[in-house]
GROMACS .gro file of N, CA and C in nm:
model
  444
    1UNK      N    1  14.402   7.117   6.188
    1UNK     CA    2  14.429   7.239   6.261
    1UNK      C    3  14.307   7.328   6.265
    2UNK      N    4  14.242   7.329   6.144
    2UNK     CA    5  14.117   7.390   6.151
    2UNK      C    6  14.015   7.372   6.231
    3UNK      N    7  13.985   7.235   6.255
    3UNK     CA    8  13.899   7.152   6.308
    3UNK      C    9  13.909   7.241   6.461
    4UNK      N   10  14.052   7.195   6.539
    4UNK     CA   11  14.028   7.258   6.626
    4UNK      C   12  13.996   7.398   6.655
    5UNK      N   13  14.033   7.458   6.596
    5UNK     CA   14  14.045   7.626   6.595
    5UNK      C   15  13.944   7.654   6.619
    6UNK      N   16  13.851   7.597   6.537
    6UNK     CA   17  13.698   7.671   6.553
    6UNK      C   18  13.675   7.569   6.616
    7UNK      N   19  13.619   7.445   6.680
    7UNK     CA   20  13.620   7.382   6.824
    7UNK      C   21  13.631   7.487   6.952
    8UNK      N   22  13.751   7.523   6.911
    8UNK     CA   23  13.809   7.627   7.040
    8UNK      C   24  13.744   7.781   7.055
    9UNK      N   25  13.699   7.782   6.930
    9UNK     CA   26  13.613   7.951   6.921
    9UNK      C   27  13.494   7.895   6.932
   10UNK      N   28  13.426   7.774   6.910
   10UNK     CA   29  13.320   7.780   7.000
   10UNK      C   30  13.254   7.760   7.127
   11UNK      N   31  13.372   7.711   7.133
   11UNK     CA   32  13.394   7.704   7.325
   11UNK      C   33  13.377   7.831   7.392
   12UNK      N   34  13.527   7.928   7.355
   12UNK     CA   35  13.499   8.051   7.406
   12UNK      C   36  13.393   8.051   7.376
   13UNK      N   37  13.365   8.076   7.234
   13UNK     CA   38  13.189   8.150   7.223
   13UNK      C   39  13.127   8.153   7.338
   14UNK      N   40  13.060   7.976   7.383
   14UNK     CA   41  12.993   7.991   7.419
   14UNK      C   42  13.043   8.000   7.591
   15UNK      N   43  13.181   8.005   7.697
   15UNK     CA   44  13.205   8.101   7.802
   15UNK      C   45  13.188   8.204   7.786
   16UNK      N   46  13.168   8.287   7.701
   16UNK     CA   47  13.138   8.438   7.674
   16UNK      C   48  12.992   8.436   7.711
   17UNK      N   49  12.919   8.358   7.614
   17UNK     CA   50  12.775   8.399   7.618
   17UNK      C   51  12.723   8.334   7.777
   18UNK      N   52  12.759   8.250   7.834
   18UNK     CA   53  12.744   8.233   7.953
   18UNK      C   54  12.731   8.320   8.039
   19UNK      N   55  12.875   8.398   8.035
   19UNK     CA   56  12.906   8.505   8.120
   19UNK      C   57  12.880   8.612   8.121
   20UNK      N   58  12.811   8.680   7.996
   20UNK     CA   59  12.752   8.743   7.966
   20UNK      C   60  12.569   8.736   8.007
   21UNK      N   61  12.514   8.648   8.018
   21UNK     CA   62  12.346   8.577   8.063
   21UNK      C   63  12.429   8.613   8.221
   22UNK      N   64  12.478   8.536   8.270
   22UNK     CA   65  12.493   8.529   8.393
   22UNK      C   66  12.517   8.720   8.487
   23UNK      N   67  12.600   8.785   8.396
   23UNK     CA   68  12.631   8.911   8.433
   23UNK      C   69  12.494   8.975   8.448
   24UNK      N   70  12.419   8.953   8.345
   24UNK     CA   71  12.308   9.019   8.341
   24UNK      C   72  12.195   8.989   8.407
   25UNK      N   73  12.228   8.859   8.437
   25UNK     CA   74  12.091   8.822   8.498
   25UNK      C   75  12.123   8.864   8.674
   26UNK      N   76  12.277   8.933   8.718
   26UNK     CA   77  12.323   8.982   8.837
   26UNK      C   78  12.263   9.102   8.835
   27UNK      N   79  12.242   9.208   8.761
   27UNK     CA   80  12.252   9.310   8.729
   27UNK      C   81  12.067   9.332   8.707
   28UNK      N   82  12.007   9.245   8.671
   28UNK     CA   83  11.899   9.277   8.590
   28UNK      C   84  11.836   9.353   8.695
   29UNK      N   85  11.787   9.339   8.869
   29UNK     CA   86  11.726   9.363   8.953
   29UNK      C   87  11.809   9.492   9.048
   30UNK      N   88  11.707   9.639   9.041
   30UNK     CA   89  11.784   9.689   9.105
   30UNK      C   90  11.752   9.671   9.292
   31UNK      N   91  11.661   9.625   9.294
   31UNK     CA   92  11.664   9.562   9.458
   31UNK      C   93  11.610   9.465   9.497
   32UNK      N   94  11.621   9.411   9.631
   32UNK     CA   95  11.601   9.263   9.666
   32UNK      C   96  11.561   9.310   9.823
   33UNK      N   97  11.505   9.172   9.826
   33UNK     CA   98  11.476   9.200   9.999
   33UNK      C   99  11.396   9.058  10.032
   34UNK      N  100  11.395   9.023  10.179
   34UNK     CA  101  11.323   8.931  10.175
   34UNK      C  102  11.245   8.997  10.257
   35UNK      N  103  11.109   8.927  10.256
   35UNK     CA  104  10.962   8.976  10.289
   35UNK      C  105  10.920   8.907  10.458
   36UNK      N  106  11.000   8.822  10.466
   36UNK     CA  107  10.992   8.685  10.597
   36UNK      C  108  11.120   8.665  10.699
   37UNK      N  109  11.093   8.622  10.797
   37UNK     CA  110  11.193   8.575  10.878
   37UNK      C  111  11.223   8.434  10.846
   38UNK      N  112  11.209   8.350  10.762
   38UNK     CA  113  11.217   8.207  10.719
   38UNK      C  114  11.271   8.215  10.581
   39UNK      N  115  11.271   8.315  10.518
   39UNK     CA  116  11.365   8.322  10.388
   39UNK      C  117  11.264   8.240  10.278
   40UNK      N  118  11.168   8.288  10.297
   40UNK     CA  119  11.024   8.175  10.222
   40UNK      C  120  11.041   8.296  10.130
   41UNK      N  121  11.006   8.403  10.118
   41UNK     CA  122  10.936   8.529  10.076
   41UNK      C  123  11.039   8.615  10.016
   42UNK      N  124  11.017   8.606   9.880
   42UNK     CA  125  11.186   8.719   9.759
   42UNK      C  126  11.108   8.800   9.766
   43UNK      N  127  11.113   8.925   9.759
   43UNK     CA  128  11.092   9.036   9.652
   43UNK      C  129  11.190   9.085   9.556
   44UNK      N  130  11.174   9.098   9.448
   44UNK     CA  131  11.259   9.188   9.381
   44UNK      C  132  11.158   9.296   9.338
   45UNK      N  133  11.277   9.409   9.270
   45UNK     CA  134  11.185   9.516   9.197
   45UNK      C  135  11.256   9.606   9.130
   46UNK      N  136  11.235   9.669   9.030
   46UNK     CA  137  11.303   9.770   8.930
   46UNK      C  138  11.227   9.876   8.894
   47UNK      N  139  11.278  10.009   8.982
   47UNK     CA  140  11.213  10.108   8.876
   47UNK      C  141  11.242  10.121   8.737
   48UNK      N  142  11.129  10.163   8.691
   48UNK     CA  143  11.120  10.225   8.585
   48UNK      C  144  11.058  10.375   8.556
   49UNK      N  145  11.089  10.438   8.462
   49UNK     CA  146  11.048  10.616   8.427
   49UNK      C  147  10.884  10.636   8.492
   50UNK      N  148  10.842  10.527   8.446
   50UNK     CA  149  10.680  10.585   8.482
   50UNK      C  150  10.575  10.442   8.568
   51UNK      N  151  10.674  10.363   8.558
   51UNK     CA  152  10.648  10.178   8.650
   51UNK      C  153  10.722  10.111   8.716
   52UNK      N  154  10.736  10.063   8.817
   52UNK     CA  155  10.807   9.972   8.851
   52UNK      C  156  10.775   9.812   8.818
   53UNK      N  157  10.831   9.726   8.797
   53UNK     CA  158  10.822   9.602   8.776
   53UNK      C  159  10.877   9.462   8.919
   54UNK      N  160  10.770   9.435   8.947
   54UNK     CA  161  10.848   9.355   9.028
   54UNK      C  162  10.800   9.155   9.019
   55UNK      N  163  10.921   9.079   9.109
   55UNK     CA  164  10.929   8.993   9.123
   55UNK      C  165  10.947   8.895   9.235
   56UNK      N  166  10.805   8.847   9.268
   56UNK     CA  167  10.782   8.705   9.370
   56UNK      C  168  10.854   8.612   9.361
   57UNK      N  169  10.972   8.579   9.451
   57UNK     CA  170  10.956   8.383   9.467
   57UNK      C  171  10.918   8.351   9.569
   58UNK      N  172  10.864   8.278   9.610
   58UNK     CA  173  10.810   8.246   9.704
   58UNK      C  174  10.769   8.065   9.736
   59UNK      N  175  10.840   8.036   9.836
   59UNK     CA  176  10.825   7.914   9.829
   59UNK      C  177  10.741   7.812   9.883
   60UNK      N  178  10.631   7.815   9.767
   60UNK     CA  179  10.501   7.791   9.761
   60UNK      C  180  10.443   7.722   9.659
   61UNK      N  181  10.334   7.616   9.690
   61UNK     CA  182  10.261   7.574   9.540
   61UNK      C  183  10.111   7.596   9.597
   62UNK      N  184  10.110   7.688   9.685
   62UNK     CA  185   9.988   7.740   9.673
   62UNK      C  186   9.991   7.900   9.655
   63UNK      N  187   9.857   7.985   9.677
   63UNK     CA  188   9.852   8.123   9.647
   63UNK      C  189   9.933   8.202   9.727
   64UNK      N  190  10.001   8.312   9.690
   64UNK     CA  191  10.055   8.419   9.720
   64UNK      C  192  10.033   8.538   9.726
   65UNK      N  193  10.034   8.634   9.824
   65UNK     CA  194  10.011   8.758   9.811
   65UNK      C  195  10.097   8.860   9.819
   66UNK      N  196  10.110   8.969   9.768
   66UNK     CA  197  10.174   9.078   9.818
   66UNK      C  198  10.067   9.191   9.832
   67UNK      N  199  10.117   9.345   9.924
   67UNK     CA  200  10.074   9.406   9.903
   67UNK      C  201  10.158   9.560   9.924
   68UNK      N  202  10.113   9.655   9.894
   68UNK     CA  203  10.148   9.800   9.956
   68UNK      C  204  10.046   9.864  10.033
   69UNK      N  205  10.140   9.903  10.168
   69UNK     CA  206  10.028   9.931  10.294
   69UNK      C  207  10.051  10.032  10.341
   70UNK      N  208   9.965  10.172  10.368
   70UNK     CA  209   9.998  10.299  10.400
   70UNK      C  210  10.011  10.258  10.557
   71UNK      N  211  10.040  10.179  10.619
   71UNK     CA  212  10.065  10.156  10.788
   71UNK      C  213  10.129  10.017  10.805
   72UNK      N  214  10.136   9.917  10.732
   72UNK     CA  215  10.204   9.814  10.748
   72UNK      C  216  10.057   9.691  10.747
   73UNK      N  217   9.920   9.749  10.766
   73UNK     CA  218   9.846   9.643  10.800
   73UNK      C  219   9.769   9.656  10.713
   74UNK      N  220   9.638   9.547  10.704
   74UNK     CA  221   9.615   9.517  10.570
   74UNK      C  222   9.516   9.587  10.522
   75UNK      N  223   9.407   9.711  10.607
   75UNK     CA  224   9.321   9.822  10.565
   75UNK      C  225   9.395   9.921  10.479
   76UNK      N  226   9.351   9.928  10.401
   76UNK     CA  227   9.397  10.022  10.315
   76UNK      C  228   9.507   9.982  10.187
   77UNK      N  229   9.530   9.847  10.218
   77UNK     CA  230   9.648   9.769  10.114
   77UNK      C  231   9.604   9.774   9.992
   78UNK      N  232   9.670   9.789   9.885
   78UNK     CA  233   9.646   9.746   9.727
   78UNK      C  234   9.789   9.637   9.707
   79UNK      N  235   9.686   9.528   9.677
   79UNK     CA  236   9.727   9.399   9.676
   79UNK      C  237   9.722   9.322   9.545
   80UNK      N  238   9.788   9.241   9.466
   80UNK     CA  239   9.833   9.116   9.440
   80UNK      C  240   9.760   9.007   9.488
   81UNK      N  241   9.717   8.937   9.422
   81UNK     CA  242   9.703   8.798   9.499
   81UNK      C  243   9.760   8.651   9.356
   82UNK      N  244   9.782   8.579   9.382
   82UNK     CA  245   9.819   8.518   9.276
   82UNK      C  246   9.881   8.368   9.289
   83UNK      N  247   9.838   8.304   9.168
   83UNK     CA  248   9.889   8.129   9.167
   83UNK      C  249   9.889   8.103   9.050
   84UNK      N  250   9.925   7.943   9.079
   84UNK     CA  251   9.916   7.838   8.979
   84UNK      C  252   9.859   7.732   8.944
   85UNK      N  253   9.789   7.712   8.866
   85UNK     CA  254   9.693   7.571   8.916
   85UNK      C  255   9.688   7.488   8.750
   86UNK      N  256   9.732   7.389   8.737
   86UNK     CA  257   9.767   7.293   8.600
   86UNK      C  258   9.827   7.359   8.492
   87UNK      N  259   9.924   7.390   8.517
   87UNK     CA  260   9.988   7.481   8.452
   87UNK      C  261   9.964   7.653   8.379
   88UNK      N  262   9.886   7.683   8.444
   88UNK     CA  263   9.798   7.817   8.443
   88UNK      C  264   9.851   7.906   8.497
   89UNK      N  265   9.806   8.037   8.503
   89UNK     CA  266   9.823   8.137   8.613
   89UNK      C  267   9.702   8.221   8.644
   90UNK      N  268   9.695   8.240   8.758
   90UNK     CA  269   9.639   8.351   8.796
   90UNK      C  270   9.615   8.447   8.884
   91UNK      N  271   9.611   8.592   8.890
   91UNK     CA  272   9.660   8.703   8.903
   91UNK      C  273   9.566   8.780   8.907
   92UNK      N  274   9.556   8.884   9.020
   92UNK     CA  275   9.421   8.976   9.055
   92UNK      C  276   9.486   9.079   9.107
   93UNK      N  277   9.448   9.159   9.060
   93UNK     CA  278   9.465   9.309   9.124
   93UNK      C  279   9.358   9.322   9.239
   94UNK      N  280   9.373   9.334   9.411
   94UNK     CA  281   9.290   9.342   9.481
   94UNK      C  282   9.329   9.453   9.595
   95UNK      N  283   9.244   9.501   9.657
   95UNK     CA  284   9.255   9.577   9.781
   95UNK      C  285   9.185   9.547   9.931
   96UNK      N  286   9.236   9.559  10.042
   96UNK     CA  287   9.171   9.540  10.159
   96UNK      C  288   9.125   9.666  10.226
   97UNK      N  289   8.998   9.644  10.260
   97UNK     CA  290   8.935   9.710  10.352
   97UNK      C  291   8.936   9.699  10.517
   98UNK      N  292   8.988   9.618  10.559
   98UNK     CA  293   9.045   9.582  10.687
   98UNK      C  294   9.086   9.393  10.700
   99UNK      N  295   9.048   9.370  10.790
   99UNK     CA  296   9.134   9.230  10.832
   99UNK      C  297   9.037   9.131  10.752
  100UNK      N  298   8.968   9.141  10.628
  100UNK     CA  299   8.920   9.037  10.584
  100UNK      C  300   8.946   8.997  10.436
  101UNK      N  301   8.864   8.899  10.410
  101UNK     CA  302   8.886   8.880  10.223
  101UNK      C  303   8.917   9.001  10.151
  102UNK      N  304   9.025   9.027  10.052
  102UNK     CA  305   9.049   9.187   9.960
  102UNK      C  306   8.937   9.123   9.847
  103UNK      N  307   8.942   9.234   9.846
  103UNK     CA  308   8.822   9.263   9.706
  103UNK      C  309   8.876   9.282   9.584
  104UNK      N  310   8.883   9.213   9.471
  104UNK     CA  311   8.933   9.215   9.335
  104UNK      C  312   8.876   9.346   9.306
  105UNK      N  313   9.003   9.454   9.274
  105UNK     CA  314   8.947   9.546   9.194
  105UNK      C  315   8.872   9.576   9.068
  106UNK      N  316   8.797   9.658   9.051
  106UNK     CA  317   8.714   9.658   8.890
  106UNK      C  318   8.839   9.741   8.824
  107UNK      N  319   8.943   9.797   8.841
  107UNK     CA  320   9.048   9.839   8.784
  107UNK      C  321   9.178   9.770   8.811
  108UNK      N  322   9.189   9.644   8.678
  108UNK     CA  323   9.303   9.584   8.707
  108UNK      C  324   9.487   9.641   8.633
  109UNK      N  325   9.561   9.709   8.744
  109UNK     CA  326   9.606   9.813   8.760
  109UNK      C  327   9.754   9.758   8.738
  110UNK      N  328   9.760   9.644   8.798
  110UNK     CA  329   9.875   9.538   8.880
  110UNK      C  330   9.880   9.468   8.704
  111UNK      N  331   9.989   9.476   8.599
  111UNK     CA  332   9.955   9.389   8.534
  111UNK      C  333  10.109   9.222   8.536
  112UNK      N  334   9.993   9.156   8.463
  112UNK     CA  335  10.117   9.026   8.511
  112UNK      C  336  10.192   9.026   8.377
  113UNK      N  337  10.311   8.988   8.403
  113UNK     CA  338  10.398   8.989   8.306
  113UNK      C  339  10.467   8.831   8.278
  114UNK      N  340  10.500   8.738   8.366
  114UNK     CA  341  10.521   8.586   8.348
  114UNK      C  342  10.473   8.518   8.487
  115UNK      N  343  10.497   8.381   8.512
  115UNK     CA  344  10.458   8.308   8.618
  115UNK      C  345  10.510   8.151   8.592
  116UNK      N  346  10.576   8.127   8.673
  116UNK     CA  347  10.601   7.971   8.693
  116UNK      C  348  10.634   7.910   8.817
  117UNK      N  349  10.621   7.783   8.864
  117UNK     CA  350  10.647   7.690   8.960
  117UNK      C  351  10.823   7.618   8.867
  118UNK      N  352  10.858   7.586   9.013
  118UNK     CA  353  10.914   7.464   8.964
  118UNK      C  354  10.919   7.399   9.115
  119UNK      N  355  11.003   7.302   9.091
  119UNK     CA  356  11.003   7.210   9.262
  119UNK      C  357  10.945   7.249   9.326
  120UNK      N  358  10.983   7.396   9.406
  120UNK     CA  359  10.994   7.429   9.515
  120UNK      C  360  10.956   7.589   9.510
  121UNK      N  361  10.928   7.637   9.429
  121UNK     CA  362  10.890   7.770   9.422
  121UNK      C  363  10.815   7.828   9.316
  122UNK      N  364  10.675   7.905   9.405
  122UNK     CA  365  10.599   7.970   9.278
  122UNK      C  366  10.672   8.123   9.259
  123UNK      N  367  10.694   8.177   9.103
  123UNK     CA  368  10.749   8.294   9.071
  123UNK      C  369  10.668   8.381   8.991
  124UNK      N  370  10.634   8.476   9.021
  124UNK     CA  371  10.562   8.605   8.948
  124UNK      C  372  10.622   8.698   8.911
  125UNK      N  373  10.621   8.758   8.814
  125UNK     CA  374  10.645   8.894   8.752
  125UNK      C  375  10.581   8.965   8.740
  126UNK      N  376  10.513   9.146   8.758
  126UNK     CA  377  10.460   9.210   8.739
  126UNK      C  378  10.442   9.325   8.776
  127UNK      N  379  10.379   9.424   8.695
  127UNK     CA  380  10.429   9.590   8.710
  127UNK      C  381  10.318   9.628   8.724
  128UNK      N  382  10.331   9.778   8.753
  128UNK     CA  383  10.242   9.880   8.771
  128UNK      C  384  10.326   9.988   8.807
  129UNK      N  385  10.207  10.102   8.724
  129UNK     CA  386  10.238  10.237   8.680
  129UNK      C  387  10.244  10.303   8.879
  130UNK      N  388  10.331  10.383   8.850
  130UNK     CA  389  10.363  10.462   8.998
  130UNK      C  390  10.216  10.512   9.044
  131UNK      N  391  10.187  10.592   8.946
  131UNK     CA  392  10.014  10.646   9.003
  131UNK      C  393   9.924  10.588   8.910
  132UNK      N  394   9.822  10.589   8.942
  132UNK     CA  395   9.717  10.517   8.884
  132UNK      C  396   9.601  10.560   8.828
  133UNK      N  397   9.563  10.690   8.956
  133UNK     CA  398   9.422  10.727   8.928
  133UNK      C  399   9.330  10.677   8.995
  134UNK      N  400   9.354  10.535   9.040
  134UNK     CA  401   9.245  10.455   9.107
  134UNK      C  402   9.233  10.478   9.309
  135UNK      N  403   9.150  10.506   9.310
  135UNK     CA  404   9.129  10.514   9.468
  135UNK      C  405   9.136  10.386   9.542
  136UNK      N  406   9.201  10.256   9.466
  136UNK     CA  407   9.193  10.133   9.575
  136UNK      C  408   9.375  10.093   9.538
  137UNK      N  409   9.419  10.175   9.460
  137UNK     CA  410   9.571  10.168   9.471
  137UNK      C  411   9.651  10.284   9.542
  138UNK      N  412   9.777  10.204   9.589
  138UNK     CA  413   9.804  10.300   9.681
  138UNK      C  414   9.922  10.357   9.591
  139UNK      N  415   9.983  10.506   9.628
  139UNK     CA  416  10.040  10.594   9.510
  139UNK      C  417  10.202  10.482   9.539
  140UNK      N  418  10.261  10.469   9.432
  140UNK     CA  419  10.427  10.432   9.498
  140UNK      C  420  10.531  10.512   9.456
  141UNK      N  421  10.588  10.561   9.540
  141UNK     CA  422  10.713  10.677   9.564
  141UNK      C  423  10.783  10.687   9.631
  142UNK      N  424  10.791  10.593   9.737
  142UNK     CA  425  10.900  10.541   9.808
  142UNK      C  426  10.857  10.370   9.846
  143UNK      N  427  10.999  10.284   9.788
  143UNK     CA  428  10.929  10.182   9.782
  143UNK      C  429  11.075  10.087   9.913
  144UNK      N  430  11.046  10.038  10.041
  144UNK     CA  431  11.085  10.014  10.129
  144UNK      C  432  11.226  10.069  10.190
  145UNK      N  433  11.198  10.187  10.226
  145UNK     CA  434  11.313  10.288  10.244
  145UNK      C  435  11.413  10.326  10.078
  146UNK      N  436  11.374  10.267   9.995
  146UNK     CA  437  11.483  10.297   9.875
  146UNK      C  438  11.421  10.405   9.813
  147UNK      N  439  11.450  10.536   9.815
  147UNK     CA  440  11.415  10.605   9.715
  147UNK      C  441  11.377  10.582   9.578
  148UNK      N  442  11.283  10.593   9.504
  148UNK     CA  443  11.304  10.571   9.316
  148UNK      C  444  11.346  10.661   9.270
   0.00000   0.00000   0.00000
C-alpha cells in the first residue's frame, strides 16, 4: 500500500512541477511580436526598473540582427548583430550610420545573456539599460507602441 502511495505522490509531484515550468515559462515574457511577414523573426521582451531584456528566435543558422531605429531605417540604428559558429556565440553591440556595414561600438552597451541553435533556430538573450549615456545608442522608452 505504501509502495503505491508514494508512486502516486510522485507522479503528482512531478504534474505539479510540470505545470508549474510550463505556467511560467507562459508568463515569463511580457511581450511578443513577430519582426517578419514569414514568421522567421520572434521578438520577445521584458521590462525591467532600469533594463529591458530581450529575446531572438529566429530561424536561422546564420547571423542575425536586430536593431532600434529613430525612423524605421537603418541611419541612426543601435544594433545587435549576432551568431553561432561551433558551438560558440557571438554578439556585438553595433550602430549604423546609413545603408552600410554598422560599426561595432567601443561601448558595448547591449549585454548577452544566453545563446543557442537547435534544428531550426538560432536564439539570443539580451539586455540593456533604458539610457545609456552613449551617443551610438538609441534612448528606449517606448518600445513598439507598448508603453514601459
Amino acid at each position: 500500500m505504501f509502495q503505491v502511495s508514494a508512486r502516486i505522490l510522485v507522479i503528482v509531484l512531478y504534474l505539479v512541477r510540470c505545470l508549474c515550468t510550463t505556467h511560467s515559462k507562459l508568463f515569463e515574457w511580457a511581450h511578443h511580436t513577430v519582426l517578419d511577414g514569414e514568421n522567421n523573426f520572434h521578438l520577445k521582451w521584458k521590462p525591467g526598473e532600469k533594463d529591458i531584456t530581450f529575446q531572438v528566435e529566429v530561424a536561422t543558422h546564420g547571423y542575425f540582427g536586430f536593431g532600434l531605429s529613430p525612423n524605421g531605417g537603418m541611419k541612426g540604428s543601435d544594433m545587435v548583430i549576432g551568431w553561432m559558429k561551433d558551438g560558440r556565440h557571438f554578439f556585438h553591440d553595433c550602430y549604423a550610420t546609413g545603408e552600410t556595414r554598422p560599426s561595432v561600438d567601443e561601448h558595448q552597451d547591449w549585454k548577452f545573456l544566453e545563446g543557442f541553435e537547435n534544428d531550426t533556430h538560432t536564439i539570443f538573450r539580451f539586455r540593456r539599460s533604458y539610457y545609456t549615456c552613449d551617443e551610438h545608442d538609441f534612448p528606449i522608452t517606448v518600445m513598439l507602441g507598448v508603453g514601459l
